[in-house]
């Protein structure tokens, strides 16, 4: 947090330190008074484990962290915030951020409108001098009573981990033969109430949707342009938790897919719609 007044960086149960460390998220600037946050995260070299193509999904982790903190800054003292909706929109310039050696993506987040019961924030995403997209997070308030910040032992990763390693996901095949991504439990990926970090789960949904949209393509991939996520209930990782997607329409130059995150209890925890273009 070089150059950031640590008094401005309040603890946030949604994106604890373990998640920030795992994905290289850093505070660049923060102002509690203005409810603004600037964070950065590297995404170059992160590839979809199914398609092998550069992955847009990890940007959702940065969006949820930065815009989520802005909503967190606006809460009452007896409340915490959790994400209820997330959106990500990127331009074709996002490919610049995926190239080897590209600088980290910077998210500049601010509040939108009054607080109400579901505060909204927006962030601009830039890589170097290029604006590559925007993201939004709408949050819900939860009582602070009973929320305990836990610091489990850090998970050891292999040297030079892949995106699959970072996200603790594994390619598998469902009963109908469709590709699914298994979400393995990993304490480093949980928020402080024991559920998978919202941005991380959103990234998993994008990976699954992108995989199904490109299942018959070895070249000329469809690249994610928009991701819209609804958080329906807590997403608990376990032996049965996974991401799965189904195409809505796949054309020559564009496609739409719906994805779901299925918790260890077998219930749908998150849903998303992904739109992609060639």
PDB file of C-alpha atoms in Angstrom:
ATOM      1  CA  UNK A   1       0.000   0.000   0.000  1.00  0.00           C
ATOM      2  CA  UNK A   2       2.826   2.363  -0.872  1.00  0.00           C
ATOM      3  CA  UNK A   3       1.741   5.983  -0.784  1.00  0.00           C
ATOM      4  CA  UNK A   4      -1.654   5.191   0.783  1.00  0.00           C
ATOM      5  CA  UNK A   5      -2.674   6.426   4.213  1.00  0.00           C
ATOM      6  CA  UNK A   6      -3.515   3.178   5.987  1.00  0.00           C
ATOM      7  CA  UNK A   7      -6.134   4.993   8.072  1.00  0.00           C
ATOM      8  CA  UNK A   8      -8.152   5.277   4.865  1.00  0.00           C
ATOM      9  CA  UNK A   9      -7.941   1.545   4.093  1.00  0.00           C
ATOM     10  CA  UNK A  10     -10.590  -0.019   6.290  1.00  0.00           C
ATOM     11  CA  UNK A  11     -10.902  -3.758   6.714  1.00  0.00           C
ATOM     12  CA  UNK A  12     -13.418  -5.178   4.242  1.00  0.00           C
ATOM     13  CA  UNK A  13     -14.864  -8.650   4.840  1.00  0.00           C
ATOM     14  CA  UNK A  14     -15.614  -9.006   1.115  1.00  0.00           C
ATOM     15  CA  UNK A  15     -11.997  -8.768  -0.117  1.00  0.00           C
ATOM     16  CA  UNK A  16      -9.652  -9.722   2.739  1.00  0.00           C
ATOM     17  CA  UNK A  17      -5.869  -9.569   2.541  1.00  0.00           C
ATOM     18  CA  UNK A  18      -5.516 -13.208   1.416  1.00  0.00           C
ATOM     19  CA  UNK A  19      -7.510 -12.528  -1.775  1.00  0.00           C
ATOM     20  CA  UNK A  20      -5.531  -9.355  -2.463  1.00  0.00           C
ATOM     21  CA  UNK A  21      -2.220 -11.154  -2.007  1.00  0.00           C
ATOM     22  CA  UNK A  22      -3.278 -14.155  -4.126  1.00  0.00           C
ATOM     23  CA  UNK A  23      -4.102 -11.983  -7.164  1.00  0.00           C
ATOM     24  CA  UNK A  24      -1.535  -9.236  -6.659  1.00  0.00           C
ATOM     25  CA  UNK A  25      -4.091  -6.522  -5.887  1.00  0.00           C
ATOM     26  CA  UNK A  26      -2.561  -3.339  -4.485  1.00  0.00           C
ATOM     27  CA  UNK A  27      -4.037  -0.108  -3.133  1.00  0.00           C
ATOM     28  CA  UNK A  28      -2.823   2.896  -5.119  1.00  0.00           C
ATOM     29  CA  UNK A  29      -4.983   5.546  -3.462  1.00  0.00           C
ATOM     30  CA  UNK A  30      -7.971   5.679  -1.118  1.00  0.00           C
ATOM     31  CA  UNK A  31     -10.165   8.369   0.423  1.00  0.00           C
ATOM     32  CA  UNK A  32     -12.770   7.508   3.019  1.00  0.00           C
ATOM     33  CA  UNK A  33     -14.142  11.072   2.949  1.00  0.00           C
ATOM     34  CA  UNK A  34     -14.697  11.028  -0.811  1.00  0.00           C
ATOM     35  CA  UNK A  35     -15.560   7.305  -1.016  1.00  0.00           C
ATOM     36  CA  UNK A  36     -12.996   6.756  -3.758  1.00  0.00           C
ATOM     37  CA  UNK A  37     -10.481   3.950  -4.260  1.00  0.00           C
ATOM     38  CA  UNK A  38      -7.753   3.217  -6.778  1.00  0.00           C
ATOM     39  CA  UNK A  39      -6.410  -0.349  -6.982  1.00  0.00           C
ATOM     40  CA  UNK A  40      -4.219  -2.252  -9.414  1.00  0.00           C
ATOM     41  CA  UNK A  41      -3.923  -5.904 -10.450  1.00  0.00           C
ATOM     42  CA  UNK A  42      -1.820  -7.669 -13.102  1.00  0.00           C
ATOM     43  CA  UNK A  43      -3.701  -9.838 -15.610  1.00  0.00           C
ATOM     44  CA  UNK A  44      -1.084 -10.433 -18.317  1.00  0.00           C
ATOM     45  CA  UNK A  45      -0.405 -14.127 -18.848  1.00  0.00           C
ATOM     46  CA  UNK A  46      -3.661 -15.309 -17.229  1.00  0.00           C
ATOM     47  CA  UNK A  47      -5.321 -17.823 -19.546  1.00  0.00           C
ATOM     48  CA  UNK A  48      -8.597 -19.693 -19.572  1.00  0.00           C
ATOM     49  CA  UNK A  49      -7.717 -23.261 -18.502  1.00  0.00           C
ATOM     50  CA  UNK A  50     -10.226 -24.723 -20.981  1.00  0.00           C
ATOM     51  CA  UNK A  51      -9.556 -22.693 -24.146  1.00  0.00           C
ATOM     52  CA  UNK A  52      -5.994 -21.566 -23.494  1.00  0.00           C
ATOM     53  CA  UNK A  53      -6.953 -18.047 -24.622  1.00  0.00           C
ATOM     54  CA  UNK A  54      -6.233 -14.906 -22.564  1.00  0.00           C
ATOM     55  CA  UNK A  55      -8.882 -14.559 -19.860  1.00  0.00           C
ATOM     56  CA  UNK A  56     -10.970 -11.431 -19.276  1.00  0.00           C
ATOM     57  CA  UNK A  57     -12.724 -12.888 -16.216  1.00  0.00           C
ATOM     58  CA  UNK A  58     -10.023 -12.044 -13.646  1.00  0.00           C
ATOM     59  CA  UNK A  59     -10.836  -8.357 -14.166  1.00  0.00           C
ATOM     60  CA  UNK A  60     -14.026  -9.074 -12.207  1.00  0.00           C
ATOM     61  CA  UNK A  61     -11.837  -9.751  -9.163  1.00  0.00           C
ATOM     62  CA  UNK A  62     -10.350  -6.268  -9.424  1.00  0.00           C
ATOM     63  CA  UNK A  63     -13.756  -4.664 -10.067  1.00  0.00           C
ATOM     64  CA  UNK A  64     -15.300  -6.374  -7.040  1.00  0.00           C
ATOM     65  CA  UNK A  65     -12.369  -5.372  -4.854  1.00  0.00           C
ATOM     66  CA  UNK A  66     -12.200  -1.701  -5.869  1.00  0.00           C
ATOM     67  CA  UNK A  67     -15.872  -0.867  -6.375  1.00  0.00           C
ATOM     68  CA  UNK A  68     -16.846  -3.073  -3.447  1.00  0.00           C
ATOM     69  CA  UNK A  69     -14.596  -1.100  -1.091  1.00  0.00           C
ATOM     70  CA  UNK A  70     -16.267   2.131  -2.191  1.00  0.00           C
ATOM     71  CA  UNK A  71     -19.649   0.716  -1.149  1.00  0.00           C
ATOM     72  CA  UNK A  72     -18.043  -0.542   2.052  1.00  0.00           C
ATOM     73  CA  UNK A  73     -16.872   2.990   2.860  1.00  0.00           C
ATOM     74  CA  UNK A  74     -20.498   4.188   2.769  1.00  0.00           C
ATOM     75  CA  UNK A  75     -21.954   1.662   5.207  1.00  0.00           C
ATOM     76  CA  UNK A  76     -23.180   2.393   8.734  1.00  0.00           C
ATOM     77  CA  UNK A  77     -20.916   1.279  11.558  1.00  0.00           C
ATOM     78  CA  UNK A  78     -23.154  -1.668  12.485  1.00  0.00           C
ATOM     79  CA  UNK A  79     -23.229  -3.019   8.926  1.00  0.00           C
ATOM     80  CA  UNK A  80     -20.966  -4.828   6.468  1.00  0.00           C
ATOM     81  CA  UNK A  81     -21.398  -5.024   2.720  1.00  0.00           C
ATOM     82  CA  UNK A  82     -21.521  -7.989   0.360  1.00  0.00           C
ATOM     83  CA  UNK A  83     -21.845  -7.859  -3.424  1.00  0.00           C
ATOM     84  CA  UNK A  84     -25.298  -8.413  -4.911  1.00  0.00           C
ATOM     85  CA  UNK A  85     -24.637  -7.482  -8.573  1.00  0.00           C
ATOM     86  CA  UNK A  86     -21.506  -7.034 -10.667  1.00  0.00           C
ATOM     87  CA  UNK A  87     -20.967  -5.938 -14.244  1.00  0.00           C
ATOM     88  CA  UNK A  88     -17.884  -5.738 -16.428  1.00  0.00           C
ATOM     89  CA  UNK A  89     -17.667  -4.083 -19.851  1.00  0.00           C
ATOM     90  CA  UNK A  90     -14.422  -4.106 -21.820  1.00  0.00           C
ATOM     91  CA  UNK A  91     -13.323  -2.725 -25.171  1.00  0.00           C
ATOM     92  CA  UNK A  92     -11.092  -4.369 -27.746  1.00  0.00           C
ATOM     93  CA  UNK A  93      -8.190  -2.556 -26.056  1.00  0.00           C
ATOM     94  CA  UNK A  94      -8.354  -5.087 -23.215  1.00  0.00           C
ATOM     95  CA  UNK A  95      -6.032  -7.282 -25.294  1.00  0.00           C
ATOM     96  CA  UNK A  96      -3.231  -4.802 -24.512  1.00  0.00           C
ATOM     97  CA  UNK A  97      -3.497  -5.674 -20.823  1.00  0.00           C
ATOM     98  CA  UNK A  98      -3.199  -9.396 -21.610  1.00  0.00           C
ATOM     99  CA  UNK A  99       0.065  -9.181 -23.519  1.00  0.00           C
ATOM    100  CA  UNK A 100       3.223 -10.446 -21.859  1.00  0.00           C
ATOM    101  CA  UNK A 101       4.908  -7.709 -19.858  1.00  0.00           C
ATOM    102  CA  UNK A 102       1.853  -5.432 -19.829  1.00  0.00           C
ATOM    103  CA  UNK A 103       1.542  -3.194 -16.761  1.00  0.00           C
ATOM    104  CA  UNK A 104      -1.114  -3.958 -14.139  1.00  0.00           C
ATOM    105  CA  UNK A 105      -4.669  -2.837 -14.794  1.00  0.00           C
ATOM    106  CA  UNK A 106      -5.741   0.096 -12.604  1.00  0.00           C
ATOM    107  CA  UNK A 107      -9.314   0.415 -11.324  1.00  0.00           C
ATOM    108  CA  UNK A 108     -10.421   3.912 -10.305  1.00  0.00           C
ATOM    109  CA  UNK A 109     -13.660   3.565  -8.350  1.00  0.00           C
ATOM    110  CA  UNK A 110     -16.225   6.046  -7.048  1.00  0.00           C
ATOM    111  CA  UNK A 111     -19.752   6.078  -5.664  1.00  0.00           C
ATOM    112  CA  UNK A 112     -22.826   6.607  -7.825  1.00  0.00           C
ATOM    113  CA  UNK A 113     -25.796   8.449  -6.310  1.00  0.00           C
ATOM    114  CA  UNK A 114     -27.081   8.175  -2.755  1.00  0.00           C
ATOM    115  CA  UNK A 115     -26.491   5.173  -0.524  1.00  0.00           C
ATOM    116  CA  UNK A 116     -30.032   3.795  -0.166  1.00  0.00           C
ATOM    117  CA  UNK A 117     -30.421   0.106   0.669  1.00  0.00           C
ATOM    118  CA  UNK A 118     -28.254  -1.115  -2.215  1.00  0.00           C
ATOM    119  CA  UNK A 119     -25.301   1.241  -2.812  1.00  0.00           C
ATOM    120  CA  UNK A 120     -23.843   1.392  -6.325  1.00  0.00           C
ATOM    121  CA  UNK A 121     -20.286   2.163  -7.375  1.00  0.00           C
ATOM    122  CA  UNK A 122     -18.483   2.332 -10.696  1.00  0.00           C
ATOM    123  CA  UNK A 123     -14.866   2.009 -11.721  1.00  0.00           C
ATOM    124  CA  UNK A 124     -12.852   2.827 -14.804  1.00  0.00           C
ATOM    125  CA  UNK A 125     -10.240   0.284 -15.908  1.00  0.00           C
ATOM    126  CA  UNK A 126      -7.012   1.443 -17.517  1.00  0.00           C
ATOM    127  CA  UNK A 127      -3.806  -0.240 -18.618  1.00  0.00           C
ATOM    128  CA  UNK A 128      -0.998   2.256 -18.960  1.00  0.00           C
ATOM    129  CA  UNK A 129      -2.510   5.246 -20.745  1.00  0.00           C
ATOM    130  CA  UNK A 130      -5.311   3.222 -22.353  1.00  0.00           C
ATOM    131  CA  UNK A 131      -8.835   2.968 -21.005  1.00  0.00           C
ATOM    132  CA  UNK A 132      -9.934  -0.641 -21.473  1.00  0.00           C
ATOM    133  CA  UNK A 133     -13.302  -0.852 -19.747  1.00  0.00           C
ATOM    134  CA  UNK A 134     -15.615  -0.156 -16.838  1.00  0.00           C
ATOM    135  CA  UNK A 135     -17.179  -2.121 -14.018  1.00  0.00           C
ATOM    136  CA  UNK A 136     -19.954  -1.677 -11.483  1.00  0.00           C
ATOM    137  CA  UNK A 137     -20.794  -3.271  -8.154  1.00  0.00           C
ATOM    138  CA  UNK A 138     -24.065  -3.054  -6.260  1.00  0.00           C
ATOM    139  CA  UNK A 139     -23.870  -4.179  -2.667  1.00  0.00           C
ATOM    140  CA  UNK A 140     -26.234  -5.311   0.065  1.00  0.00           C
ATOM    141  CA  UNK A 141     -25.882  -4.515   3.746  1.00  0.00           C
ATOM    142  CA  UNK A 142     -25.605  -7.302   6.309  1.00  0.00           C
ATOM    143  CA  UNK A 143     -25.508  -6.997  10.121  1.00  0.00           C
ATOM    144  CA  UNK A 144     -22.015  -6.794  11.571  1.00  0.00           C
ATOM    145  CA  UNK A 145     -22.977  -8.960  14.556  1.00  0.00           C
ATOM    146  CA  UNK A 146     -21.452 -12.406  14.361  1.00  0.00           C
ATOM    147  CA  UNK A 147     -19.004 -11.558  11.578  1.00  0.00           C
ATOM    148  CA  UNK A 148     -15.533 -12.554  12.671  1.00  0.00           C
ATOM    149  CA  UNK A 149     -12.461 -11.859  10.592  1.00  0.00           C
ATOM    150  CA  UNK A 150     -10.591 -15.154  10.366  1.00  0.00           C
ATOM    151  CA  UNK A 151      -6.993 -15.524   9.223  1.00  0.00           C
ATOM    152  CA  UNK A 152      -6.534 -19.181   8.194  1.00  0.00           C
ATOM    153  CA  UNK A 153      -3.085 -20.471   7.236  1.00  0.00           C
ATOM    154  CA  UNK A 154      -2.040 -19.333   3.770  1.00  0.00           C
ATOM    155  CA  UNK A 155      -2.275 -21.895   0.965  1.00  0.00           C
ATOM    156  CA  UNK A 156       1.004 -22.831  -0.705  1.00  0.00           C
ATOM    157  CA  UNK A 157       1.001 -22.550  -4.508  1.00  0.00           C
ATOM    158  CA  UNK A 158       3.323 -24.002  -7.095  1.00  0.00           C
ATOM    159  CA  UNK A 159       5.961 -21.707  -8.550  1.00  0.00           C
ATOM    160  CA  UNK A 160       4.599 -19.588 -11.438  1.00  0.00           C
ATOM    161  CA  UNK A 161       0.986 -20.675 -10.852  1.00  0.00           C
ATOM    162  CA  UNK A 162      -1.516 -20.746 -13.712  1.00  0.00           C
ATOM    163  CA  UNK A 163      -4.898 -19.059 -13.483  1.00  0.00           C
ATOM    164  CA  UNK A 164      -6.397 -22.462 -12.659  1.00  0.00           C
ATOM    165  CA  UNK A 165      -3.951 -22.738  -9.754  1.00  0.00           C
ATOM    166  CA  UNK A 166      -4.746 -19.231  -8.515  1.00  0.00           C
ATOM    167  CA  UNK A 167      -8.483 -19.894  -8.653  1.00  0.00           C
ATOM    168  CA  UNK A 168      -8.291 -23.525  -7.440  1.00  0.00           C
ATOM    169  CA  UNK A 169     -10.396 -24.729 -10.364  1.00  0.00           C
ATOM    170  CA  UNK A 170     -10.154 -27.969 -12.333  1.00  0.00           C
ATOM    171  CA  UNK A 171     -11.566 -28.972 -15.711  1.00  0.00           C
ATOM    172  CA  UNK A 172     -14.070 -31.811 -15.456  1.00  0.00           C
ATOM    173  CA  UNK A 173     -16.945 -33.336 -17.418  1.00  0.00           C
ATOM    174  CA  UNK A 174     -20.565 -33.224 -16.274  1.00  0.00           C
ATOM    175  CA  UNK A 175     -23.107 -36.027 -16.500  1.00  0.00           C
ATOM    176  CA  UNK A 176     -24.267 -34.768 -19.900  1.00  0.00           C
ATOM    177  CA  UNK A 177     -20.712 -34.628 -21.233  1.00  0.00           C
ATOM    178  CA  UNK A 178     -20.495 -30.840 -20.948  1.00  0.00           C
ATOM    179  CA  UNK A 179     -17.312 -29.241 -19.641  1.00  0.00           C
ATOM    180  CA  UNK A 180     -17.575 -27.941 -16.093  1.00  0.00           C
ATOM    181  CA  UNK A 181     -15.076 -26.169 -13.864  1.00  0.00           C
ATOM    182  CA  UNK A 182     -14.798 -27.683 -10.411  1.00  0.00           C
ATOM    183  CA  UNK A 183     -14.278 -25.122  -7.645  1.00  0.00           C
ATOM    184  CA  UNK A 184     -12.054 -26.654  -4.991  1.00  0.00           C
ATOM    185  CA  UNK A 185     -12.089 -25.285  -1.445  1.00  0.00           C
ATOM    186  CA  UNK A 186      -9.244 -22.883  -0.669  1.00  0.00           C
ATOM    187  CA  UNK A 187      -9.362 -20.602   2.401  1.00  0.00           C
ATOM    188  CA  UNK A 188      -7.374 -17.939   0.544  1.00  0.00           C
ATOM    189  CA  UNK A 189     -10.297 -17.474  -1.862  1.00  0.00           C
ATOM    190  CA  UNK A 190     -12.952 -16.957   0.810  1.00  0.00           C
ATOM    191  CA  UNK A 191     -14.177 -13.693   2.227  1.00  0.00           C
ATOM    192  CA  UNK A 192     -14.392 -13.290   5.988  1.00  0.00           C
ATOM    193  CA  UNK A 193     -17.808 -14.928   6.235  1.00  0.00           C
ATOM    194  CA  UNK A 194     -16.497 -18.150   4.704  1.00  0.00           C
ATOM    195  CA  UNK A 195     -17.870 -17.930   1.157  1.00  0.00           C
ATOM    196  CA  UNK A 196     -16.039 -17.668  -2.164  1.00  0.00           C
ATOM    197  CA  UNK A 197     -15.013 -14.093  -2.952  1.00  0.00           C
ATOM    198  CA  UNK A 198     -17.616 -12.547  -5.249  1.00  0.00           C
ATOM    199  CA  UNK A 199     -15.170 -11.332  -7.875  1.00  0.00           C
ATOM    200  CA  UNK A 200     -13.416 -14.698  -7.910  1.00  0.00           C
ATOM    201  CA  UNK A 201     -16.716 -16.517  -8.457  1.00  0.00           C
ATOM    202  CA  UNK A 202     -17.605 -14.020 -11.194  1.00  0.00           C
ATOM    203  CA  UNK A 203     -14.318 -14.836 -12.896  1.00  0.00           C
ATOM    204  CA  UNK A 204     -15.205 -18.533 -12.737  1.00  0.00           C
ATOM    205  CA  UNK A 205     -18.519 -17.829 -14.440  1.00  0.00           C
ATOM    206  CA  UNK A 206     -16.754 -15.943 -17.242  1.00  0.00           C
ATOM    207  CA  UNK A 207     -14.288 -18.801 -17.763  1.00  0.00           C
ATOM    208  CA  UNK A 208     -17.125 -21.340 -18.044  1.00  0.00           C
ATOM    209  CA  UNK A 209     -19.141 -19.156 -20.415  1.00  0.00           C
ATOM    210  CA  UNK A 210     -16.142 -18.393 -22.613  1.00  0.00           C
ATOM    211  CA  UNK A 211     -15.331 -22.104 -22.768  1.00  0.00           C
ATOM    212  CA  UNK A 212     -18.789 -23.053 -24.028  1.00  0.00           C
ATOM    213  CA  UNK A 213     -18.833 -20.207 -26.558  1.00  0.00           C
ATOM    214  CA  UNK A 214     -15.529 -21.406 -27.989  1.00  0.00           C
ATOM    215  CA  UNK A 215     -16.052 -25.160 -27.721  1.00  0.00           C
ATOM    216  CA  UNK A 216     -15.906 -25.619 -31.496  1.00  0.00           C
ATOM    217  CA  UNK A 217     -13.243 -22.998 -32.187  1.00  0.00           C
ATOM    218  CA  UNK A 218      -9.511 -23.622 -32.258  1.00  0.00           C
ATOM    219  CA  UNK A 219      -8.834 -20.189 -33.790  1.00  0.00           C
ATOM    220  CA  UNK A 220     -10.770 -16.919 -34.155  1.00  0.00           C
ATOM    221  CA  UNK A 221     -11.977 -17.110 -30.561  1.00  0.00           C
ATOM    222  CA  UNK A 222     -14.945 -15.124 -29.341  1.00  0.00           C
ATOM    223  CA  UNK A 223     -13.607 -12.700 -26.739  1.00  0.00           C
ATOM    224  CA  UNK A 224     -15.700 -11.643 -23.764  1.00  0.00           C
ATOM    225  CA  UNK A 225     -16.971  -8.068 -24.026  1.00  0.00           C
ATOM    226  CA  UNK A 226     -19.506  -7.990 -21.194  1.00  0.00           C
ATOM    227  CA  UNK A 227     -20.193  -9.917 -17.999  1.00  0.00           C
ATOM    228  CA  UNK A 228     -23.267  -9.378 -15.838  1.00  0.00           C
ATOM    229  CA  UNK A 229     -23.539 -11.281 -12.565  1.00  0.00           C
ATOM    230  CA  UNK A 230     -26.303 -11.710  -9.985  1.00  0.00           C
ATOM    231  CA  UNK A 231     -25.443 -13.064  -6.549  1.00  0.00           C
ATOM    232  CA  UNK A 232     -28.395 -15.159  -5.388  1.00  0.00           C
ATOM    233  CA  UNK A 233     -27.078 -16.813  -2.233  1.00  0.00           C
ATOM    234  CA  UNK A 234     -23.728 -17.592  -0.562  1.00  0.00           C
ATOM    235  CA  UNK A 235     -21.384 -19.706  -2.696  1.00  0.00           C
ATOM    236  CA  UNK A 236     -19.717 -22.354  -0.550  1.00  0.00           C
ATOM    237  CA  UNK A 237     -16.885 -24.384  -2.034  1.00  0.00           C
ATOM    238  CA  UNK A 238     -16.722 -28.131  -1.479  1.00  0.00           C
ATOM    239  CA  UNK A 239     -16.551 -31.456  -3.230  1.00  0.00           C
ATOM    240  CA  UNK A 240     -19.502 -30.662  -5.514  1.00  0.00           C
ATOM    241  CA  UNK A 241     -19.117 -26.927  -6.182  1.00  0.00           C
ATOM    242  CA  UNK A 242     -18.617 -25.993  -9.819  1.00  0.00           C
ATOM    243  CA  UNK A 243     -19.272 -23.579 -12.688  1.00  0.00           C
ATOM    244  CA  UNK A 244     -21.278 -24.591 -15.738  1.00  0.00           C
ATOM    245  CA  UNK A 245     -22.500 -22.679 -18.787  1.00  0.00           C
ATOM    246  CA  UNK A 246     -24.871 -23.115 -21.711  1.00  0.00           C
ATOM    247  CA  UNK A 247     -24.914 -21.199 -24.999  1.00  0.00           C
ATOM    248  CA  UNK A 248     -27.858 -18.928 -25.750  1.00  0.00           C
ATOM    249  CA  UNK A 249     -26.634 -18.231 -29.273  1.00  0.00           C
ATOM    250  CA  UNK A 250     -23.297 -18.715 -30.992  1.00  0.00           C
ATOM    251  CA  UNK A 251     -22.756 -17.041 -34.348  1.00  0.00           C
ATOM    252  CA  UNK A 252     -19.804 -16.459 -36.632  1.00  0.00           C
ATOM    253  CA  UNK A 253     -18.775 -13.185 -35.027  1.00  0.00           C
ATOM    254  CA  UNK A 254     -20.626 -13.035 -31.691  1.00  0.00           C
ATOM    255  CA  UNK A 255     -22.115 -15.205 -29.006  1.00  0.00           C
ATOM    256  CA  UNK A 256     -24.118 -15.141 -25.784  1.00  0.00           C
ATOM    257  CA  UNK A 257     -23.959 -17.665 -22.955  1.00  0.00           C
ATOM    258  CA  UNK A 258     -25.486 -18.057 -19.500  1.00  0.00           C
ATOM    259  CA  UNK A 259     -23.426 -19.456 -16.641  1.00  0.00           C
ATOM    260  CA  UNK A 260     -24.148 -20.662 -13.121  1.00  0.00           C
ATOM    261  CA  UNK A 261     -22.086 -21.244  -9.999  1.00  0.00           C
ATOM    262  CA  UNK A 262     -23.420 -24.317  -8.170  1.00  0.00           C
ATOM    263  CA  UNK A 263     -22.574 -24.501  -4.490  1.00  0.00           C
ATOM    264  CA  UNK A 264     -21.616 -27.569  -2.529  1.00  0.00           C
ATOM    265  CA  UNK A 265     -25.265 -27.825  -1.464  1.00  0.00           C
ATOM    266  CA  UNK A 266     -26.300 -28.281  -5.108  1.00  0.00           C
ATOM    267  CA  UNK A 267     -28.104 -24.931  -5.318  1.00  0.00           C
ATOM    268  CA  UNK A 268     -27.436 -22.137  -7.788  1.00  0.00           C
ATOM    269  CA  UNK A 269     -25.501 -19.420  -5.965  1.00  0.00           C
ATOM    270  CA  UNK A 270     -24.656 -17.044  -8.840  1.00  0.00           C
ATOM    271  CA  UNK A 271     -25.864 -16.538 -12.377  1.00  0.00           C
ATOM    272  CA  UNK A 272     -24.253 -14.591 -15.209  1.00  0.00           C
ATOM    273  CA  UNK A 273     -24.727 -13.649 -18.827  1.00  0.00           C
ATOM    274  CA  UNK A 274     -21.656 -13.246 -21.017  1.00  0.00           C
ATOM    275  CA  UNK A 275     -21.569 -11.611 -24.436  1.00  0.00           C
ATOM    276  CA  UNK A 276     -18.522 -12.154 -26.652  1.00  0.00           C
ATOM    277  CA  UNK A 277     -17.296 -10.997 -30.048  1.00  0.00           C
ATOM    278  CA  UNK A 278     -14.659 -12.136 -32.477  1.00  0.00           C
TER     279      UNK A 278
END
